[in-house]
PDB file of C-alpha atoms in Angstrom:
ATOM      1  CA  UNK A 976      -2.291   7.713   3.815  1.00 60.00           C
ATOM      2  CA  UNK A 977      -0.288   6.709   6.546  1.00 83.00           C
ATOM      3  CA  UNK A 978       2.877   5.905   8.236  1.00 91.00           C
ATOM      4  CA  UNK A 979       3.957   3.940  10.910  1.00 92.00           C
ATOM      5  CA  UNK A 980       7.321   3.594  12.360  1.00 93.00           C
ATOM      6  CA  UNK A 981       9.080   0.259  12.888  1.00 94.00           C
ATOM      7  CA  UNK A 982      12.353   1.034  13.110  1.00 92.00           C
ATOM      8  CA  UNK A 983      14.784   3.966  12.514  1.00 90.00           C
ATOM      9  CA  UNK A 984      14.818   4.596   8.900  1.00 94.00           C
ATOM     10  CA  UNK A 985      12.237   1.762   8.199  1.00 96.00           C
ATOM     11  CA  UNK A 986       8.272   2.338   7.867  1.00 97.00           C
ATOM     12  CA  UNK A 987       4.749   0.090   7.573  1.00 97.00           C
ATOM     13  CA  UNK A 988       2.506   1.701   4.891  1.00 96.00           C
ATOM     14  CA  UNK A 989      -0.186   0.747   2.744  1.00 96.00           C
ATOM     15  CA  UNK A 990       0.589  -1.158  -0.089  1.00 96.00           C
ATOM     16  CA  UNK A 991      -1.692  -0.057  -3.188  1.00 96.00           C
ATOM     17  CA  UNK A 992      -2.293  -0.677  -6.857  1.00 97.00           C
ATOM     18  CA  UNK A 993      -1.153   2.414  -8.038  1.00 97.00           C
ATOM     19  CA  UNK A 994       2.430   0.967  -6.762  1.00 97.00           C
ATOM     20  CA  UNK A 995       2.817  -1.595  -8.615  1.00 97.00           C
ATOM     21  CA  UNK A 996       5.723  -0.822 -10.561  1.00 97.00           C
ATOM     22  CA  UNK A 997       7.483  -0.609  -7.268  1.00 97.00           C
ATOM     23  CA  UNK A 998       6.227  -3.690  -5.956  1.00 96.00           C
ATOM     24  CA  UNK A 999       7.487  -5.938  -9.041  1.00 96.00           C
ATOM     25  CA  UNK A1000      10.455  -4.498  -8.897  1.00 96.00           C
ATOM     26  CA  UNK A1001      10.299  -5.976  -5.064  1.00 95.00           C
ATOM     27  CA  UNK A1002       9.227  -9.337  -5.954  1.00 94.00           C
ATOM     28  CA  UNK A1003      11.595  -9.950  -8.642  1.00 93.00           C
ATOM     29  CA  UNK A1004      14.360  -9.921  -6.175  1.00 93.00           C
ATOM     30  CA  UNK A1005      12.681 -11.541  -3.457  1.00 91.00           C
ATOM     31  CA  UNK A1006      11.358 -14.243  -5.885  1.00 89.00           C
ATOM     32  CA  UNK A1007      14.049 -16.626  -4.986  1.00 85.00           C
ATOM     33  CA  UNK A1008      13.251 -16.938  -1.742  1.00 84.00           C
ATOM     34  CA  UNK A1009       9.403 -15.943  -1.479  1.00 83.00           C
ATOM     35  CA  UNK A1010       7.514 -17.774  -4.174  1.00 75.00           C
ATOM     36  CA  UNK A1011       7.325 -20.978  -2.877  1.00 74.00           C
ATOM     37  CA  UNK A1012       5.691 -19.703   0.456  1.00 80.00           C
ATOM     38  CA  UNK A1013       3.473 -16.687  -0.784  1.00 81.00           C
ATOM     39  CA  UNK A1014       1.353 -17.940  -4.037  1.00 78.00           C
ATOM     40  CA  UNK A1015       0.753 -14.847  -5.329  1.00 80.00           C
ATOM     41  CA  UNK A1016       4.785 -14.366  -6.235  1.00 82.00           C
ATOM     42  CA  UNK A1017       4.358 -17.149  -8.353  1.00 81.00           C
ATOM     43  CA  UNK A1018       1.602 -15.269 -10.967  1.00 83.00           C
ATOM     44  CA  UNK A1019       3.165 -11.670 -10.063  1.00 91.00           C
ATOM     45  CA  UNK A1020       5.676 -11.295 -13.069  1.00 91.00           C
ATOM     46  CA  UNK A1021       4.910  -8.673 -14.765  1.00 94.00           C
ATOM     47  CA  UNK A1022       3.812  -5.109 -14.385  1.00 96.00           C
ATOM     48  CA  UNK A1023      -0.030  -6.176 -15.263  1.00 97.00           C
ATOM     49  CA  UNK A1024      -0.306  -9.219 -12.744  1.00 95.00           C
ATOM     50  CA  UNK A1025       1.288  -7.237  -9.676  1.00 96.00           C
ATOM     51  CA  UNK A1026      -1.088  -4.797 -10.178  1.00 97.00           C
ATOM     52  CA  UNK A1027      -4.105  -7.281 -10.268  1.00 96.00           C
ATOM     53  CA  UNK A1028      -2.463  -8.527  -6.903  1.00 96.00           C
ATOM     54  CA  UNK A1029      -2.495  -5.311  -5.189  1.00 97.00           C
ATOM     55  CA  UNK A1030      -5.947  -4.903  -6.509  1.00 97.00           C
ATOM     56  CA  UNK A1031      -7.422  -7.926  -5.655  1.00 96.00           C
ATOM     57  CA  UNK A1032      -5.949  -6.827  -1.683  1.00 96.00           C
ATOM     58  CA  UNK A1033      -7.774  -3.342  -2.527  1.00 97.00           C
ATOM     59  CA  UNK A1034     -10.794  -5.425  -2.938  1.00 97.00           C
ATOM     60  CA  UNK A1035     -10.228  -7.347  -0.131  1.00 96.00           C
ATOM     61  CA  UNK A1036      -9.748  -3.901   2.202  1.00 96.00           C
ATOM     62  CA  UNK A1037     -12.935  -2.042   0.510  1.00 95.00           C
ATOM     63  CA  UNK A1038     -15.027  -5.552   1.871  1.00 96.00           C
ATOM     64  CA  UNK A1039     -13.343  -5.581   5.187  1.00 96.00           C
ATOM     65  CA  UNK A1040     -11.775  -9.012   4.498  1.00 97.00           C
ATOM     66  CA  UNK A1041      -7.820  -8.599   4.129  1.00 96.00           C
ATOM     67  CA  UNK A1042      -5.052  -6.163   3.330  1.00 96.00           C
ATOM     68  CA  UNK A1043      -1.976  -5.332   2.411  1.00 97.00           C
ATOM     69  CA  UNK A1044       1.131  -3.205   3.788  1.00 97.00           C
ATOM     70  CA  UNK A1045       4.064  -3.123   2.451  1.00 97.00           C
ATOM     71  CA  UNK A1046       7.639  -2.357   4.649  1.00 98.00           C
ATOM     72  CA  UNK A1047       9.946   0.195   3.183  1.00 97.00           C
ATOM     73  CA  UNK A1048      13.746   0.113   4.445  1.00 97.00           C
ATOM     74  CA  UNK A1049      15.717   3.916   3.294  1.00 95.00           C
ATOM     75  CA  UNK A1050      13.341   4.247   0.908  1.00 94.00           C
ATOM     76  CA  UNK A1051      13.011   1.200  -1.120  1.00 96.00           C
ATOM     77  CA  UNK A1052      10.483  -1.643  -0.272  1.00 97.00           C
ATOM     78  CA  UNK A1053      11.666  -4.939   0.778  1.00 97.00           C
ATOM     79  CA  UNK A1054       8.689  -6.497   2.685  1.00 96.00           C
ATOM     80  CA  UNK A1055       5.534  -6.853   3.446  1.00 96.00           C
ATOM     81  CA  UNK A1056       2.801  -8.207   5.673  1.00 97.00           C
ATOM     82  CA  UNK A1057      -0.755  -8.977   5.110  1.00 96.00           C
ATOM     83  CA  UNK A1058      -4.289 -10.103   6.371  1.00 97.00           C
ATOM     84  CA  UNK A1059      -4.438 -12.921   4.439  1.00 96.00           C
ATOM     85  CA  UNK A1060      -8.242 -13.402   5.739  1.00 96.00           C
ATOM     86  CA  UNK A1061      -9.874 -11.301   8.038  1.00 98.00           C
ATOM     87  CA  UNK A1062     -13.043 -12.508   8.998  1.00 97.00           C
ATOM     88  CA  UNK A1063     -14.936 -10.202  11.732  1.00 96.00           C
ATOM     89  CA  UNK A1064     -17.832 -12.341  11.876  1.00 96.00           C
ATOM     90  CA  UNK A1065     -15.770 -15.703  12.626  1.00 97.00           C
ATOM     91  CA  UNK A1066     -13.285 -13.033  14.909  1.00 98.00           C
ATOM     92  CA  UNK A1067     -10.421 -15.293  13.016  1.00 98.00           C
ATOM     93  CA  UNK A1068      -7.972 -13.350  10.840  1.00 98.00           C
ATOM     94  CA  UNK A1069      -4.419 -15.162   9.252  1.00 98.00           C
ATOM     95  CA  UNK A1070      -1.404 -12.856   9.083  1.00 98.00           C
ATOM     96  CA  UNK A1071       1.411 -13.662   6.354  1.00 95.00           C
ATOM     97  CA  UNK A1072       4.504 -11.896   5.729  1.00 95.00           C
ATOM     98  CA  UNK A1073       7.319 -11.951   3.445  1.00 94.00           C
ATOM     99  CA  UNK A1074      11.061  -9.852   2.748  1.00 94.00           C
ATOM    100  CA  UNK A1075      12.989  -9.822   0.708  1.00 93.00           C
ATOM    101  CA  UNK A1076      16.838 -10.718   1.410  1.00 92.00           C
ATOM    102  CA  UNK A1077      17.956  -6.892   1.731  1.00 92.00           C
ATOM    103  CA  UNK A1078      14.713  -7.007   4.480  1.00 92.00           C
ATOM    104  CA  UNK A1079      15.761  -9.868   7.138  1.00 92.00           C
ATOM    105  CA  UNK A1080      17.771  -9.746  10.319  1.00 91.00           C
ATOM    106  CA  UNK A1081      16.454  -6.645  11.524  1.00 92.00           C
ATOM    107  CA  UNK A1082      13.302  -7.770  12.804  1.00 95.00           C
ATOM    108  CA  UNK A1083      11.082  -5.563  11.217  1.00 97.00           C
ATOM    109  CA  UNK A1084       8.607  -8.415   9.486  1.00 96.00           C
ATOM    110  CA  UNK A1085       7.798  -8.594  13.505  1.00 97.00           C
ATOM    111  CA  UNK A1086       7.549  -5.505  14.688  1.00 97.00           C
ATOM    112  CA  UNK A1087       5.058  -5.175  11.415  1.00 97.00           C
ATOM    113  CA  UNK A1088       3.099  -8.353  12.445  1.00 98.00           C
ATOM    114  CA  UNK A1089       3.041  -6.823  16.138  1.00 97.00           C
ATOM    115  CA  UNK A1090       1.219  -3.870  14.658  1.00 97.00           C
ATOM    116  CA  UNK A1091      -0.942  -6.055  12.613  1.00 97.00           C
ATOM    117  CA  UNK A1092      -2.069  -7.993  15.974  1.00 97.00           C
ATOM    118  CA  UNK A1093      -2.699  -4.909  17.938  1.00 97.00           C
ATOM    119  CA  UNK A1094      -4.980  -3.790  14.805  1.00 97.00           C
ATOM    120  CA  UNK A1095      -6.945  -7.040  15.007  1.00 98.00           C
ATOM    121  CA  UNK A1096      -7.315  -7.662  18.700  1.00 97.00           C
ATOM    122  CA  UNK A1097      -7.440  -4.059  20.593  1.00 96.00           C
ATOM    123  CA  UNK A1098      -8.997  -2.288  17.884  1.00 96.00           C
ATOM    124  CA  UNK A1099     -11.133  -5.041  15.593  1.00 97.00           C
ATOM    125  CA  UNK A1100     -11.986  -6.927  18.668  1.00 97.00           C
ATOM    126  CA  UNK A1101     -11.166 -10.411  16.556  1.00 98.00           C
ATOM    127  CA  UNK A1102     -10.799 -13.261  19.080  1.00 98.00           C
ATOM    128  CA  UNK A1103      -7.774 -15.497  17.236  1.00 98.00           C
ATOM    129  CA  UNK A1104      -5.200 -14.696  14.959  1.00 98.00           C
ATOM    130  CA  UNK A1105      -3.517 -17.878  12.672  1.00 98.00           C
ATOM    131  CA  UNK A1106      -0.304 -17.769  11.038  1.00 97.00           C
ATOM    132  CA  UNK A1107       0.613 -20.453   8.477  1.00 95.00           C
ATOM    133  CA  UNK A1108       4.039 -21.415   7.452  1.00 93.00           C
ATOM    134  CA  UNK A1109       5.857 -24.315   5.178  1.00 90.00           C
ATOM    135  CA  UNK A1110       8.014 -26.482   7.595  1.00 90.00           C
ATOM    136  CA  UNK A1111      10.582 -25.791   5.073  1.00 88.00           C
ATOM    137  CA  UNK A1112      10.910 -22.188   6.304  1.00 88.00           C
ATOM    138  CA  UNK A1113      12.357 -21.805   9.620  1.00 91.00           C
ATOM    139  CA  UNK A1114      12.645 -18.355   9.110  1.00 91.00           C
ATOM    140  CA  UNK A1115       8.656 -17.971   9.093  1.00 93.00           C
ATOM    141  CA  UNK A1116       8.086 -20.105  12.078  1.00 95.00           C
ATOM    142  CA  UNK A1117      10.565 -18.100  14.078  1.00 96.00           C
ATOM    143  CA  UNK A1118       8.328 -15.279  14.028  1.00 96.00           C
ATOM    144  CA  UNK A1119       5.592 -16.927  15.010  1.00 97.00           C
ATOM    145  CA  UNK A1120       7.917 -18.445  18.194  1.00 97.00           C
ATOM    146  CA  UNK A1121       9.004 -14.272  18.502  1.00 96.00           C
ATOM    147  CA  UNK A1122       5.354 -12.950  18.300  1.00 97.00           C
ATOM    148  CA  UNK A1123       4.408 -15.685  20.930  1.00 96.00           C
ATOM    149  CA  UNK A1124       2.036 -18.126  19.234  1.00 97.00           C
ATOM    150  CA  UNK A1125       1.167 -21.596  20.016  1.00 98.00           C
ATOM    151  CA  UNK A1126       2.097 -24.550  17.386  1.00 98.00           C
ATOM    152  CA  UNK A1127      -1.793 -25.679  17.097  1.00 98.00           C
ATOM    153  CA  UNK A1128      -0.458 -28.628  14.387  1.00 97.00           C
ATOM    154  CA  UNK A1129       1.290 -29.363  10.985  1.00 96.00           C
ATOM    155  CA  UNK A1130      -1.186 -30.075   8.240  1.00 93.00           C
ATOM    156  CA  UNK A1131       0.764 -33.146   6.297  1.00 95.00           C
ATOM    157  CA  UNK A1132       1.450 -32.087   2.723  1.00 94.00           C
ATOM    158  CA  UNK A1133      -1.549 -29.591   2.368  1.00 87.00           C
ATOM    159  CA  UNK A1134      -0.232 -27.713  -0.199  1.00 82.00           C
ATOM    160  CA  UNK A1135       1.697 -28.069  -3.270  1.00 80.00           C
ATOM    161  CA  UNK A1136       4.667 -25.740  -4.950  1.00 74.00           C
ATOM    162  CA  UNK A1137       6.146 -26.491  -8.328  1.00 76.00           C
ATOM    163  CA  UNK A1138       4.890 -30.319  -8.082  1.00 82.00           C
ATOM    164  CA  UNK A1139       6.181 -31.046  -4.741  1.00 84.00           C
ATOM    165  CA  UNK A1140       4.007 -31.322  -1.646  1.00 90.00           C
ATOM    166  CA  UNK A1141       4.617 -29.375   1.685  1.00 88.00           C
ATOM    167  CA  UNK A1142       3.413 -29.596   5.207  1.00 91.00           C
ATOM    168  CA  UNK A1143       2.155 -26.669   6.433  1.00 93.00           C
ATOM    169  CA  UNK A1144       1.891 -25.623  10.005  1.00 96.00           C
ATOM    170  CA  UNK A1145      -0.865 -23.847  12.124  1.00 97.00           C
ATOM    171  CA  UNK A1146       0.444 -21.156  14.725  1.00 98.00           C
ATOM    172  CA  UNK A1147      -2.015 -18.889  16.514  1.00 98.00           C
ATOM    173  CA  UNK A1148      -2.835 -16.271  19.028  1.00 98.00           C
ATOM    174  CA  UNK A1149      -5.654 -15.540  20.775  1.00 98.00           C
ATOM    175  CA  UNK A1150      -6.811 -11.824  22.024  1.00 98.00           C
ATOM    176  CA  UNK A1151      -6.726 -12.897  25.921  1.00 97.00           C
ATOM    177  CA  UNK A1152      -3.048 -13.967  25.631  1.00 97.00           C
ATOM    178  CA  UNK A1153      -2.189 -10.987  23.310  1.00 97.00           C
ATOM    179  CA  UNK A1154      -3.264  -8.667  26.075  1.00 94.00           C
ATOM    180  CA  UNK A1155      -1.874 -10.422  28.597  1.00 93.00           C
ATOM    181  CA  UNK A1156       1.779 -10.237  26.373  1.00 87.00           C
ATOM    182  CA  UNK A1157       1.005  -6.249  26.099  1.00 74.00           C
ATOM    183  CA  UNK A1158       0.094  -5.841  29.733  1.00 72.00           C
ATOM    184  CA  UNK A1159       3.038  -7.937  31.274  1.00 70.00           C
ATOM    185  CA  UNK A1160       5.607  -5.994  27.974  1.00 66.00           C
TER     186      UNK A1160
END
């Protein structure tokens, strides 16, 4: 296992089945806030179905094709990030991330993310990284406007929560202008 610093007294570590008790806990008090942007808070409600969501990102990692990290804060877990896809024949991976209220203004879902895009570009090799986010949550967008990204486009009500439909937009970043960030940083 390991461990990676993102701030004092706050860490990036795997996230894996075997914590699922932990990671309910999580979601139920991020659920407010989370489950119309991240579908799998909507089906993670009880100890069984959390687990099947870690494990179905423990699939994912054993075929190479997304993961899962959570972000602990003193202790207790109150984020997370992902590779929602990660696709090294395409080069194209798309990073999520959600926290939970005790998680925000500390900018730690970026500094995660940051590590995330190092991971893909300078040691994967991928060539572009996509982040999706609801226009209804600024919060999500402002990391993408943090991290750098470009605004490729807003998909018109592409998705649907609870009945009602949402635009979604496209931010990305491409490994030439992630380097170029690192090497000017």
């Amino acid at each position: 296992m390991y461990t990676v610093a993102l701030a004092e007294d706050a860490e990036l570590r795997p996230l894996e089945p075997w914590q699922a008790e932990e990671f309910l806990a999580h979601i139920d008090r991020a659920r407010a806030t989370v489950d119309p942007f991240i579908p799998w808070a909507t089906f993670s409600t009880d100890l069984e179905s959390a687990r099947a969501t870690l494990q179905r990102y423990a699939d994912r990692q054993s075929s190479d094709s997304g993961r899962i990290y959570g972000i602990w804060l003193g202790g207790a877990l109150v984020g997370g990030v992902m590779f929602v896809r990660f696709e090294t024949g395409t080069g194209v991976c798309e990073i999520g991330a959600w926290t939970e209220p005790a998680g925000r203004g500390r900018g730690l879902v970026t500094a995660a993310v940051r590590r995330l895009l190092d991971y893909a570009f300078l040691e994967r090799g991928l060539h572009r990284a996509e982040w999706w986010n609801s226009t209804v949550n600024p919060a999500s967008r402002a990391v993408a406007q943090r991290l750098g990204m470009t605004l490729d486009g807003t998909m018109r009500q592409s998705t649907e929560h609870l009945g009602e439909r949402l635009d979604l937009e496209v931010w990305s970043m491409l490994a030439p202008e992630w380097r170029a960030q690192d090497a000017s940083a």
